[in-house]
Short mmCIF file of C-alpha atoms in Angstrom, two decimals:
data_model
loop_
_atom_site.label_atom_id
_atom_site.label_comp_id
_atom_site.label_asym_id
_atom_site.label_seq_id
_atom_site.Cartn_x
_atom_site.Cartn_y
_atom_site.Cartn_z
CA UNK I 4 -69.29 -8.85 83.68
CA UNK I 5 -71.63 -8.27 86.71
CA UNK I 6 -72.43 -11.74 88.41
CA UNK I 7 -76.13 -12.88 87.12
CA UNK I 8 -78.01 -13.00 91.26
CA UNK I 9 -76.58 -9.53 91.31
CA UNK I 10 -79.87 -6.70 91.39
CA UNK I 11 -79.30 -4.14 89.01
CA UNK I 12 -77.82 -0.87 90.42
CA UNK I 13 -80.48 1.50 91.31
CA UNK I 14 -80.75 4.52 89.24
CA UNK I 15 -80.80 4.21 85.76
CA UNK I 16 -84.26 2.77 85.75
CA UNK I 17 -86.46 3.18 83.53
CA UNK I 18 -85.02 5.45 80.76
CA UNK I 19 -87.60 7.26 79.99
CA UNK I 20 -88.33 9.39 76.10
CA UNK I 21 -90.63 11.61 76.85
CA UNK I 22 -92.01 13.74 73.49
CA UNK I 23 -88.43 13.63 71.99
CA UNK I 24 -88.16 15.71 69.36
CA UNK I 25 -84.41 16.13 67.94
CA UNK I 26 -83.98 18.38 64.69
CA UNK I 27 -81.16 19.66 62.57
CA UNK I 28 -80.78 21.49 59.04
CA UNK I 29 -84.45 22.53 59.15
CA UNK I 30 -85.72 18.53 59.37
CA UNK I 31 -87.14 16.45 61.50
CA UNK I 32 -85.13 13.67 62.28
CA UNK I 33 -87.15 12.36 65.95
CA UNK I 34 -90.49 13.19 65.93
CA UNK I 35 -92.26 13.30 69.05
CA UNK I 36 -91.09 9.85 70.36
CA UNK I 37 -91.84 8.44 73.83
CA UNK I 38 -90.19 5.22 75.04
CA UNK I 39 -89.55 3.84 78.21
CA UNK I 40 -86.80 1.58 78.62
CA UNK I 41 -85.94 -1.62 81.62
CA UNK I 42 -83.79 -4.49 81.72
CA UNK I 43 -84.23 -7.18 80.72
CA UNK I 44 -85.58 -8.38 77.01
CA UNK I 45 -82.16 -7.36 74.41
CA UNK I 46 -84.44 -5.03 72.08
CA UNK I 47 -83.99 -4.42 68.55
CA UNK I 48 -84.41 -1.03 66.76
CA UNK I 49 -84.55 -1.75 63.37
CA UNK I 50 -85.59 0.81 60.33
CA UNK I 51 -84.58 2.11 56.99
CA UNK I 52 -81.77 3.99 56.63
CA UNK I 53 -82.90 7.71 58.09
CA UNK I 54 -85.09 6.07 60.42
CA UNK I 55 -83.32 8.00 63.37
CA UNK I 56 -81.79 4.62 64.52
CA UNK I 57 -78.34 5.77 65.27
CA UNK I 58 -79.85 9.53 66.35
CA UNK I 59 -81.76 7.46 69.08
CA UNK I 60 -78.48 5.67 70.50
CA UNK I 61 -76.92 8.80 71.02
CA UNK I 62 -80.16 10.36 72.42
CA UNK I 63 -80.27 7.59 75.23
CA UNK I 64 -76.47 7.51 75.79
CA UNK I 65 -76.90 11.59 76.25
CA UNK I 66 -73.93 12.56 73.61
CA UNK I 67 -76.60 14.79 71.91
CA UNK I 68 -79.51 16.53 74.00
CA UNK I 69 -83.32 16.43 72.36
CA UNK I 70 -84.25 19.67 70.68
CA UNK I 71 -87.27 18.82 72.58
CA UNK I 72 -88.41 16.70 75.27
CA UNK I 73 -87.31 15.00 77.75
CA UNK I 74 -85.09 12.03 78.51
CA UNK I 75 -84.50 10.89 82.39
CA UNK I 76 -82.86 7.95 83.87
CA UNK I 77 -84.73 6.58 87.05
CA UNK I 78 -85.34 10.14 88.60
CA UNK I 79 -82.24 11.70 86.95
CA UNK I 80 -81.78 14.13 83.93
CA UNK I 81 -78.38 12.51 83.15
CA UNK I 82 -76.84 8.96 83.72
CA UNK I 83 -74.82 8.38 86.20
CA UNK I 84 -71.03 7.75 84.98
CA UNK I 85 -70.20 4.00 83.44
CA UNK I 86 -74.07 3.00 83.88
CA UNK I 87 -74.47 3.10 79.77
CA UNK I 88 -71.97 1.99 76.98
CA UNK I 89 -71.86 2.94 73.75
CA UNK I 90 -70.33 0.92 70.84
CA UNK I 91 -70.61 2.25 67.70
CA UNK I 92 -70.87 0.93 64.01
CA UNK I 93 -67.19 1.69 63.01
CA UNK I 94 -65.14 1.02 66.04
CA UNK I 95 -62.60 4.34 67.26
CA UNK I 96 -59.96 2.32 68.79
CA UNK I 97 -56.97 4.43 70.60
CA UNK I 98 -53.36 4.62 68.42
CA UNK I 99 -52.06 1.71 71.02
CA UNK I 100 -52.18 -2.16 71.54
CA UNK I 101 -55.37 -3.94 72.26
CA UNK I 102 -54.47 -4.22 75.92
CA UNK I 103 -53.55 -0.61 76.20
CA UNK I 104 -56.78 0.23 74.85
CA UNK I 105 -58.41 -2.07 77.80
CA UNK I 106 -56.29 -0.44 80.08
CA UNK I 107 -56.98 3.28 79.26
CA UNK I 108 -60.88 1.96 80.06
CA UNK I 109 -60.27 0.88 83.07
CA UNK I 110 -58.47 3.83 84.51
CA UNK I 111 -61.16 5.72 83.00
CA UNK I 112 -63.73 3.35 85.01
CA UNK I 113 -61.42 3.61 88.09
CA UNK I 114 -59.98 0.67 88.38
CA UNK I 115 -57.09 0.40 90.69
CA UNK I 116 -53.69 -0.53 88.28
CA UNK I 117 -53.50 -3.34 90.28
CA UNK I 118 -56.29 -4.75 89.45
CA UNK I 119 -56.38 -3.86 85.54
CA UNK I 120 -53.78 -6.83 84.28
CA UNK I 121 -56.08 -9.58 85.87
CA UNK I 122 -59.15 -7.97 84.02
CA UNK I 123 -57.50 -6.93 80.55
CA UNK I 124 -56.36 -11.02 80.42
CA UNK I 125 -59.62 -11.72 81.18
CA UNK I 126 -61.77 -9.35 78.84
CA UNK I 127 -59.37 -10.44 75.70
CA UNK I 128 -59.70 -13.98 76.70
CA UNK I 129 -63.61 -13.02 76.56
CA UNK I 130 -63.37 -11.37 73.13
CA UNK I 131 -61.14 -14.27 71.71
CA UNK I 132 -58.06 -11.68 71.58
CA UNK I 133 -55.67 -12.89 74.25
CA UNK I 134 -53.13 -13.86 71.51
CA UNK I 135 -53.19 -9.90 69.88
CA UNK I 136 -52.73 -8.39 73.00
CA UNK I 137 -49.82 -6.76 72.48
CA UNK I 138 -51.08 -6.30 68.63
CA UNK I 139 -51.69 -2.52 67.79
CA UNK I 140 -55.68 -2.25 67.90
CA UNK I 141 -56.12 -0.52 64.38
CA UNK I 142 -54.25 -3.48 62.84
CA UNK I 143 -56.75 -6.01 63.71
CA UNK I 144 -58.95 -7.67 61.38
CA UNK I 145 -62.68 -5.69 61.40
CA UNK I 146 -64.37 -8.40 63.39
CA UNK I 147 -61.72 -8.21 66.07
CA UNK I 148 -61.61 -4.89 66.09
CA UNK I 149 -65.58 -4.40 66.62
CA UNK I 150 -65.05 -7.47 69.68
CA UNK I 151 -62.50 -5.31 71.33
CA UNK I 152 -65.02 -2.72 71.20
CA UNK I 153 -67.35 -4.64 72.35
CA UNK I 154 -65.50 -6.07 75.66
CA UNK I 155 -63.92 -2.33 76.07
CA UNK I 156 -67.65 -1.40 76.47
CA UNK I 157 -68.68 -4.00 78.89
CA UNK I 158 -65.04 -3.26 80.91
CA UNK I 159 -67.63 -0.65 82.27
CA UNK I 160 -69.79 -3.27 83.81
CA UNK I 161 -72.66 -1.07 82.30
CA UNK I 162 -76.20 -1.36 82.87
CA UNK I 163 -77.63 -0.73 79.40
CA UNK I 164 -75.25 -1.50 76.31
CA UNK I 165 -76.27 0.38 73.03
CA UNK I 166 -74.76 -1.38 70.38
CA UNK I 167 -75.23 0.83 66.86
CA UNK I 168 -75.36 -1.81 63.63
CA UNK I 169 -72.14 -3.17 65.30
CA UNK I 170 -71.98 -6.02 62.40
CA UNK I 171 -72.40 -3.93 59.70
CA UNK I 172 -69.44 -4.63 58.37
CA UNK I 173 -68.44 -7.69 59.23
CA UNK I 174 -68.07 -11.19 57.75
CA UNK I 175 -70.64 -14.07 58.54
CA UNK I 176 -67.92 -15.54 60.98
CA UNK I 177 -67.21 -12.04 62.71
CA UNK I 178 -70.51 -11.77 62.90
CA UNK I 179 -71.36 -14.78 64.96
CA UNK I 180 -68.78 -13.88 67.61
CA UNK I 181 -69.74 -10.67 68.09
CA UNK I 182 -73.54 -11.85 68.32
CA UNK I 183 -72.50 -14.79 70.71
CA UNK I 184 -70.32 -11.96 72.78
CA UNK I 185 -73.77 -9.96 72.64
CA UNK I 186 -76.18 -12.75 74.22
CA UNK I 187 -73.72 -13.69 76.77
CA UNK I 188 -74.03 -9.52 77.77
CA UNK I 189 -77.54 -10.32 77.97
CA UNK I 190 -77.67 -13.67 79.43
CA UNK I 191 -75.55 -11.61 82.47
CA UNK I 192 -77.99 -9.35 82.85
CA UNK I 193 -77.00 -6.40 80.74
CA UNK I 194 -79.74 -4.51 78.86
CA UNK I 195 -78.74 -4.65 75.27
CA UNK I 196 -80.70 -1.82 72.50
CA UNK I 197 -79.10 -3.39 69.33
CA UNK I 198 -80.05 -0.98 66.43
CA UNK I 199 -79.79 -3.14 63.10
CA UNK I 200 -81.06 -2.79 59.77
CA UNK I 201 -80.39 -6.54 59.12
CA UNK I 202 -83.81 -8.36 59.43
CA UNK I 203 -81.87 -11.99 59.79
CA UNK I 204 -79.84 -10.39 62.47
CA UNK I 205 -82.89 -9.07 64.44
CA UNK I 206 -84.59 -12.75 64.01
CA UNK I 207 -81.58 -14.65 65.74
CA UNK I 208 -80.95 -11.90 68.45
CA UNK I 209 -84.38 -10.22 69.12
CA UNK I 210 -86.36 -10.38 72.44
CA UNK I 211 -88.53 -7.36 71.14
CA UNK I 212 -88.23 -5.22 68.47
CA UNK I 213 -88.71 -1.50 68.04
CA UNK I 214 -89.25 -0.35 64.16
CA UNK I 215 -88.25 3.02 63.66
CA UNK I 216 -90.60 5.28 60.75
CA UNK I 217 -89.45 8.80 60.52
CA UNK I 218 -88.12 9.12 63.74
CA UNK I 219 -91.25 7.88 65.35
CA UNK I 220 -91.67 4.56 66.94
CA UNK I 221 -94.00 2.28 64.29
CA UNK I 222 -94.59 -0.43 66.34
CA UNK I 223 -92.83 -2.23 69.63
CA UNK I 224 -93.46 -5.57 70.15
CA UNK I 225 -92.15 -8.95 71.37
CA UNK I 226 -90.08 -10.38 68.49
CA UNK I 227 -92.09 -13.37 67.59
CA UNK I 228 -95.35 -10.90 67.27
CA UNK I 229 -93.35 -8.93 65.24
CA UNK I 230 -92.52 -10.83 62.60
CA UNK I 231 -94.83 -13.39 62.72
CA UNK I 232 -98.01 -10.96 63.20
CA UNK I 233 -96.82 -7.62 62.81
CA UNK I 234 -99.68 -4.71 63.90
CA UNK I 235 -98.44 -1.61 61.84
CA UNK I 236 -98.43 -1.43 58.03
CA UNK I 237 -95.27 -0.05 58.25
CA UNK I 238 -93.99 -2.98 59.81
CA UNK I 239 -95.70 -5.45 57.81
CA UNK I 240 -94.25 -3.52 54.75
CA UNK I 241 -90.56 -3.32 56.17
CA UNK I 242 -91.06 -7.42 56.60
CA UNK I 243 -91.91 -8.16 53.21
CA UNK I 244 -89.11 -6.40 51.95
CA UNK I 245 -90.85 -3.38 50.44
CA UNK I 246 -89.49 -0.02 50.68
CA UNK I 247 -90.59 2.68 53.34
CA UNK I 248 -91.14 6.25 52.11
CA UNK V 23 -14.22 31.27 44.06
CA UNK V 24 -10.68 30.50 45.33
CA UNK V 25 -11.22 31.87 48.26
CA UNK V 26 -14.75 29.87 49.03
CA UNK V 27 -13.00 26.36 48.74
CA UNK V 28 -9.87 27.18 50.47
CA UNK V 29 -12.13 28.03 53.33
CA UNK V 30 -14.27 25.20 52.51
CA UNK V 31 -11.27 22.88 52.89
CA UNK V 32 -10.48 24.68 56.31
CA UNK V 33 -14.12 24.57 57.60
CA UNK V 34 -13.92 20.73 57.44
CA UNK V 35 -10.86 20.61 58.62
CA UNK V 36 -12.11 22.21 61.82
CA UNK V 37 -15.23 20.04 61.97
CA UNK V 38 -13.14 16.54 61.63
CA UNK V 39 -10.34 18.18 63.90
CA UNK V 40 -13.14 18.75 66.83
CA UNK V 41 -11.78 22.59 67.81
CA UNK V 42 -12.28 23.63 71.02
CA UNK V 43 -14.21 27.00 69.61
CA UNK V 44 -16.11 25.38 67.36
CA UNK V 45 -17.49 22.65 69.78
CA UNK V 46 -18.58 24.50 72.46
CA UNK V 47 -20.18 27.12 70.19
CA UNK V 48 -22.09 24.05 69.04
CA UNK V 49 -22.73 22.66 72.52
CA UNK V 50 -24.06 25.98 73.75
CA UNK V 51 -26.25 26.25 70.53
CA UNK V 52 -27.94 22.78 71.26
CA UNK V 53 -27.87 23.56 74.78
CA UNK V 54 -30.01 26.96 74.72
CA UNK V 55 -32.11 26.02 71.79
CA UNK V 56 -33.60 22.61 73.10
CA UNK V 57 -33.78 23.62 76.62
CA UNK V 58 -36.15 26.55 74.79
CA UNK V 59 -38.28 24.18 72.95
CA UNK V 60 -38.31 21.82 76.51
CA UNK V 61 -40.39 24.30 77.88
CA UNK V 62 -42.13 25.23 75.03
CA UNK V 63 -43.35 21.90 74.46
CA UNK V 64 -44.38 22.13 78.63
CA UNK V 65 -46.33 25.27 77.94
CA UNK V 66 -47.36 24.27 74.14
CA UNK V 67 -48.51 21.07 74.21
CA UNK V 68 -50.85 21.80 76.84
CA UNK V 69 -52.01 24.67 75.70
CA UNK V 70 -52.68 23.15 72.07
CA UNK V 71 -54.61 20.94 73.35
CA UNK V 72 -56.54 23.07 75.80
CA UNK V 73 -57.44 25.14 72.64
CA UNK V 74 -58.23 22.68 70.35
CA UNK V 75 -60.90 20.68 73.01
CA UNK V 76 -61.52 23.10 75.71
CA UNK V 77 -64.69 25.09 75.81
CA UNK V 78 -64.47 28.49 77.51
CA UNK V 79 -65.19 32.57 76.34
CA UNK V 80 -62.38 33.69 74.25
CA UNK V 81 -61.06 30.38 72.95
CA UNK V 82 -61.50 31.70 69.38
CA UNK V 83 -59.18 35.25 69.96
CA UNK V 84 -57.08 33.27 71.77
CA UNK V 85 -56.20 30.58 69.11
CA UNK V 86 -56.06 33.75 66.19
CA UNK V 87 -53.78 34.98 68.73
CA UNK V 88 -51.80 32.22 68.76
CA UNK V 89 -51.53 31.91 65.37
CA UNK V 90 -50.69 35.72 64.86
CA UNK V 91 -47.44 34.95 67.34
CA UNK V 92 -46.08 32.22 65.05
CA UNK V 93 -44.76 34.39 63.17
CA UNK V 94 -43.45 37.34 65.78
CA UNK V 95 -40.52 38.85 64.62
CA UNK V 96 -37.39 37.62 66.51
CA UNK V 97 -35.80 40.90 66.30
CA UNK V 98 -38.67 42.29 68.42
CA UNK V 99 -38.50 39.31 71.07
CA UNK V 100 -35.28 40.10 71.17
CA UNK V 101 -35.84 44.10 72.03
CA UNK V 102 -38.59 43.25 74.03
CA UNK V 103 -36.87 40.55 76.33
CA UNK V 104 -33.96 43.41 76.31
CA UNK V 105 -36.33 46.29 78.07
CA UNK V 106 -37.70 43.41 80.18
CA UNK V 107 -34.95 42.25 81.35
CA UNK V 108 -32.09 44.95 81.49
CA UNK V 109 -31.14 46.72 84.47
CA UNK V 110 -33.94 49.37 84.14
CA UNK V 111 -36.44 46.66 83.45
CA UNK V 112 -39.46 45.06 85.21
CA UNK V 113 -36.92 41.39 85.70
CA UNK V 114 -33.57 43.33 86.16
CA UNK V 115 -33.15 42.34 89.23
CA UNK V 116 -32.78 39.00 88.45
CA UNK V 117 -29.77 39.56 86.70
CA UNK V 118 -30.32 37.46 83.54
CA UNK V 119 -28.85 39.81 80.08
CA UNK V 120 -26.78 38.43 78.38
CA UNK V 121 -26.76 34.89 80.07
CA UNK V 122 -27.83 31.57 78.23
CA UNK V 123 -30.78 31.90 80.11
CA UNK V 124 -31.83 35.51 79.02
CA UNK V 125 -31.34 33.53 75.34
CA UNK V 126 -33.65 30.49 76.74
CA UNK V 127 -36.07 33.01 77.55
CA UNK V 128 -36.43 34.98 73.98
CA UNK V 129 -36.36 31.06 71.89
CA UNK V 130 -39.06 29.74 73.99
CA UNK V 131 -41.26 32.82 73.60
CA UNK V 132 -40.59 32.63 69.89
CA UNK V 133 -41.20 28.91 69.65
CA UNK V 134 -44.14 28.17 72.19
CA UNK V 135 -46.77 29.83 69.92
CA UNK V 136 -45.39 27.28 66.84
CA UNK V 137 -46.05 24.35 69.28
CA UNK V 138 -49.25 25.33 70.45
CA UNK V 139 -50.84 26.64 66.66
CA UNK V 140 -49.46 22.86 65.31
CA UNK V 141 -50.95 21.03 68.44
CA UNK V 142 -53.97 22.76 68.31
CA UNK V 143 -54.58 21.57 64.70
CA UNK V 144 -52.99 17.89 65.47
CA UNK V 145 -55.30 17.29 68.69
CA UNK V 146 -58.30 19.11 66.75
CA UNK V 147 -57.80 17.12 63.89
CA UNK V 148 -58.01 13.51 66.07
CA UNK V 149 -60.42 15.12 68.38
CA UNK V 150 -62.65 14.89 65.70
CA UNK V 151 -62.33 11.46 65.58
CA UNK V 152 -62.31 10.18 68.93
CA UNK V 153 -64.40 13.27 70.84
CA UNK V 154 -67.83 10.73 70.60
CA UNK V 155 -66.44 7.25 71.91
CA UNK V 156 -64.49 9.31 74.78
CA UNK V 157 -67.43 11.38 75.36
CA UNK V 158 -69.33 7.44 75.43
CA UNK V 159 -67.23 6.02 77.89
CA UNK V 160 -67.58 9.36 80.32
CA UNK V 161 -63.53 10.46 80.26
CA UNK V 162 -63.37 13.77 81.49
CA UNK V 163 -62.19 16.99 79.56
CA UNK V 164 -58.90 16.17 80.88
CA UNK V 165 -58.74 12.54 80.30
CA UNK V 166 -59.32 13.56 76.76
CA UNK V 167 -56.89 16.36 76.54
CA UNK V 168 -54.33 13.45 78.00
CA UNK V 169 -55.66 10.97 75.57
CA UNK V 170 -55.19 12.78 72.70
CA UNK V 171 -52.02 13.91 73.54
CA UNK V 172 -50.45 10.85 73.96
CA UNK V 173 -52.06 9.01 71.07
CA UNK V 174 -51.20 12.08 68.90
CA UNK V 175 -47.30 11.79 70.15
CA UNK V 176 -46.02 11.20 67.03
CA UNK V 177 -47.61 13.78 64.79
CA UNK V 178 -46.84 16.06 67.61
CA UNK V 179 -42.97 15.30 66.93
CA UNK V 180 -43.49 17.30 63.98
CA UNK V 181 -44.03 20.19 66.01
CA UNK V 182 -41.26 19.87 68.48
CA UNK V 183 -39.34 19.31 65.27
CA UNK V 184 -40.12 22.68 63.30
CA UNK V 185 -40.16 24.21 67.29
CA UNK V 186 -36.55 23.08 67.25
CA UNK V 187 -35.70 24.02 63.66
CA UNK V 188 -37.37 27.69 64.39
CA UNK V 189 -34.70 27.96 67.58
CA UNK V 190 -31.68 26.35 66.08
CA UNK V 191 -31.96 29.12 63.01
CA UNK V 192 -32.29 31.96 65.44
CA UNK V 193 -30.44 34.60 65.26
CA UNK V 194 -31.97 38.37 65.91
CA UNK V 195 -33.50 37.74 69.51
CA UNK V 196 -30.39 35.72 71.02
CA UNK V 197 -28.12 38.52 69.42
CA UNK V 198 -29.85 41.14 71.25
CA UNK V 199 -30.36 39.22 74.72
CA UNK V 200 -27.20 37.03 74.72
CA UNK V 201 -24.46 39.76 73.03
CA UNK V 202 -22.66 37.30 71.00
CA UNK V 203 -20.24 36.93 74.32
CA UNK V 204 -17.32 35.06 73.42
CA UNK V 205 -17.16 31.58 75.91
CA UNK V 206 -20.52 33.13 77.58
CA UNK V 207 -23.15 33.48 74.83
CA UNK V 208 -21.99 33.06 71.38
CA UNK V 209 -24.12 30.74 69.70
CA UNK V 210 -23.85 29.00 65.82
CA UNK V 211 -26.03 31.50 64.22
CA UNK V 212 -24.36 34.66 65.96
CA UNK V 213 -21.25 33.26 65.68
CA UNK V 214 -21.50 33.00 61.66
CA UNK V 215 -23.01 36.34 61.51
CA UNK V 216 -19.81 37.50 63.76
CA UNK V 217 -17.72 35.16 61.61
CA UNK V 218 -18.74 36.35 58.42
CA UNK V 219 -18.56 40.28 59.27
CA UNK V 220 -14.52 39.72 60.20
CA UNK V 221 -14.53 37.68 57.39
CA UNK V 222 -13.72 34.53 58.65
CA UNK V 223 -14.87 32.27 56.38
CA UNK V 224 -13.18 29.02 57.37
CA UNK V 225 -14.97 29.24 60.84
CA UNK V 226 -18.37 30.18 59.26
CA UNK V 227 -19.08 27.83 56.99
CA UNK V 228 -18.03 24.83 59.71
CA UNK V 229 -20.70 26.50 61.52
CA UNK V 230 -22.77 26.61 59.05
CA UNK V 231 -22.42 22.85 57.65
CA UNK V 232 -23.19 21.77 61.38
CA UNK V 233 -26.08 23.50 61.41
CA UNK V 234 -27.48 22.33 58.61
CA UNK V 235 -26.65 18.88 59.27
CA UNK V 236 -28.07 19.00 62.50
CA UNK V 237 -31.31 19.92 61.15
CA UNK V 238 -31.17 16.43 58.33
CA UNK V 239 -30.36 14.52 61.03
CA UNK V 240 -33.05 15.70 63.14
CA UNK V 241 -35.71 16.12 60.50
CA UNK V 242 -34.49 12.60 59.36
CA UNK V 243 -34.76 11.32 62.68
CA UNK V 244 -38.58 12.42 63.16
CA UNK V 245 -39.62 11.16 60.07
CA UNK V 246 -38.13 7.47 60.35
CA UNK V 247 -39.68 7.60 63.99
CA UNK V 248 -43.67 8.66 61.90
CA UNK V 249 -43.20 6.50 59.27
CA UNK V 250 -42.72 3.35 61.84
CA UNK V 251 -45.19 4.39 63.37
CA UNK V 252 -47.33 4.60 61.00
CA UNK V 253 -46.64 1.24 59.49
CA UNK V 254 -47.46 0.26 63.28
CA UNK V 255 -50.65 1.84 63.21
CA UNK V 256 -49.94 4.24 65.90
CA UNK V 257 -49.18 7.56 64.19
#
């Protein structure tokens, strides 16, 4: 990971949603959403299911364009190359070991081969995987499988990290690694958007919290406003458990 | 009914007593047919993939076409390579009827469309599953096609495999191109249909249990190698 003193790279700054519309099948599914993101705080998007959560990842990481509006990064229409990472709910790990996997990243990140041993010992040693190196990746447990993700993301040395319910389906124990692999992103100085629909989840790891309606933003706020004082009926509903229609 | 085991006695006795004839008919056979799929796999893998990921105007025609040329008629490979190639021809010049490599020529036309229809639906199929986190991490259209090539290797065996089987069972094109020359050209197939037609039973059906076996031991080759690794988690 990038050393903490280290400014951010220009460029990327802010990303900016601009009337985002994004619609398929003859629905909605963003509605007019405008959002500005900058390092710094790790954000939460939380929502029920259909919210647009995982729509909005892919949105900011530009694998799907809006039907409408506009997204920019800094004064850019597109991010530059290895500035965002994407990991995704079920992790697509390559048919190799969990070092090859590291090591197709790097070369993808350009990393000289010389360099990529020193860094693939160091990333598994990072994800708690330096003893299933040589293990083929789709044979690891869930939870190691979603770390390896995880480290294969930040191999990229990204800027923002868009993590998409990346516990979902993990056990309490996975779960706390990834989540302490996640801070320590953040503690470094990587923006982290963590979309989760897990309201524990977004108490332990929130610095601010988006909450997703409809594909429109309900409310944004700093986490302990949000769920101590939450503004929006729709949040204050989503808190107490009841269901959003 | 006589007749069929006394010359199934004599073809083994040919096969265990190595003959000259038989063996380099069979070393010619293996020699044409898998330098064929060689470059078929060069030009079919490739283009597979390029087909199943790529994004360019006529991509759709040119996959149907594909497809259509799977099943080409050897026969008319064979009479096509011919006028191409005979003295008359466009290639005549280069001097290459009835040489091994006229009979290279015809197999790898007939098998390169099998490679590329099969790769196309083997790197499709794991394009689909992979196309999002490779699109995430900003490889480039031929990263991917490279990716996906190499993590589809061993479902892409299958294709070299029923590339091979298609040459190996050849017999029309190679007939045509090659001439059945005696020490020159004469391959398993043409050799049984030569065999067979003088009937020479004896040296036909040792042909023909080599050929066959050939294709167990490669089939059962490919699908030991997919079943390990798929118990590996790599297939």
């Amino acid at each position: 990971m990038r050393d903490v003193a280290e400014p951010p790279r220009p460029g990327l700054w802010p990303v900016t949603l601009r009337a985002v519309a994004f619609r398929a099948g003859g629905q909605t599914l963003i509605d007019g959403l405008d959002l500005e993101l900058a390092p710094g705080a790790l954000t939460c998007v939380m929502g029920p299911n259909g919210a647009g959560k995982s729509l909005l990842v892919r949105l900011i990481a530009g694998l799907i364009a809006p039907t409408e509006g506009t997204i920019t990064y800094g004064s850019a229409g597109a991010p530059a190359k290895n500035r965002i990472a994407v990991v995704f709910q079920r992790p697509v790990l390559l048919r190799r070991s969990a070092a090859a996997n590291l090591d197709h990243a790097l070369k993808t990140y350009g990393m000289p081969r010389a360099a990529r041993p020193g860094r693939i010992a160091a990333l598994l040693s990072e994800a708690g995987l330096t003893a299933q190196a040589g293990q083929a990746a789709r044979l690891l447990s869930g939870g190691e499988q979603q770390r390896l993700a995880l480290v294969r993301a930040l191999a990229a040395e990204p800027d923002l990290l868009l993590l998409d319910e990346p516990a979902a389906n993990l056990d309490p124990q996975a779960t706390a690694m990834l989540e302490a692999l996640i801070r320590r992103a953040s503690s470094e100085g990587v923006k982290v958007v963590l979309v989760t629909h897990d309201r524990d989840q977004a108490r332990r790891m929130a610095e601010e919290v988006i909450l997703l309606h409809r594909g429109r933003i309900a409310e944004r706020a700093p986490a302990q406003a949000f769920f101590e004082n939450p503004k929006s009926p729709e949040a204050r509903a989503y808190l107490a458990g009841r269901l959003l229609l | 009914m006589q007749d069929f085991w006394a010359a199934l006695a004599q073809a083994f006795a040919l096969i265990l007593g190595a003959e000259a004839e038989l063996v380099e008919i069979i070393g010619l056979s293996l020699r044409v047919s898998l330098s064929a799929v060689a470059i078929a796999c060069v030009i079919g893998l490739p283009l597979g993939a390029v087909l199943a990921v790529g994004r360019f105007p006529g991509r759709l025609a040119l996959s149907v076409l594909v497809n259509a040329l799977m099943g080409l008629p050897p026969v008319v490979v064979g009479l096509t390579v011919y006028l191409v190639l005979s003295a008359s021809g466009p290639l005549g010049v280069l001097q290459l009827l009835y040489t091994p490599a006229a009979m290279i020529i015809a197999q790898t036309i007939l098998v390169t469309p099998i490679i590329a229809a099969l790769t196309r639906q083997v790197i499709e199929d794991l394009s689909g599953e992979y196309d999002e986190m490779l699109r995430a991490m900003g490889v480039s259209r031929a990263g991917m096609i490279a990716t996906l090539l190499w993590d589809a290797r061993y479902s892409l065996l299958t294709a070299a495999l029923a590339g091979t089987g298609r040459a190996l069972a050849e017999v029309g094109a190679v007939l045509i191109v090659g001439g059945n020359i005696n020490h020159v050209t004469r391959t398993m197939t043409t050799a049984i249909a030569l065999e067979t037609s003088k009937g020479e039973l004896a040296m036909a059906l040792a042909l023909g249990i080599i050929l066959v076996t050939l294709s167990v031991i490669v089939s059962a080759c490919v699908m030991g190698l997919r079943a390990s690794a798929a118990r590996m988690a790599y297939a």
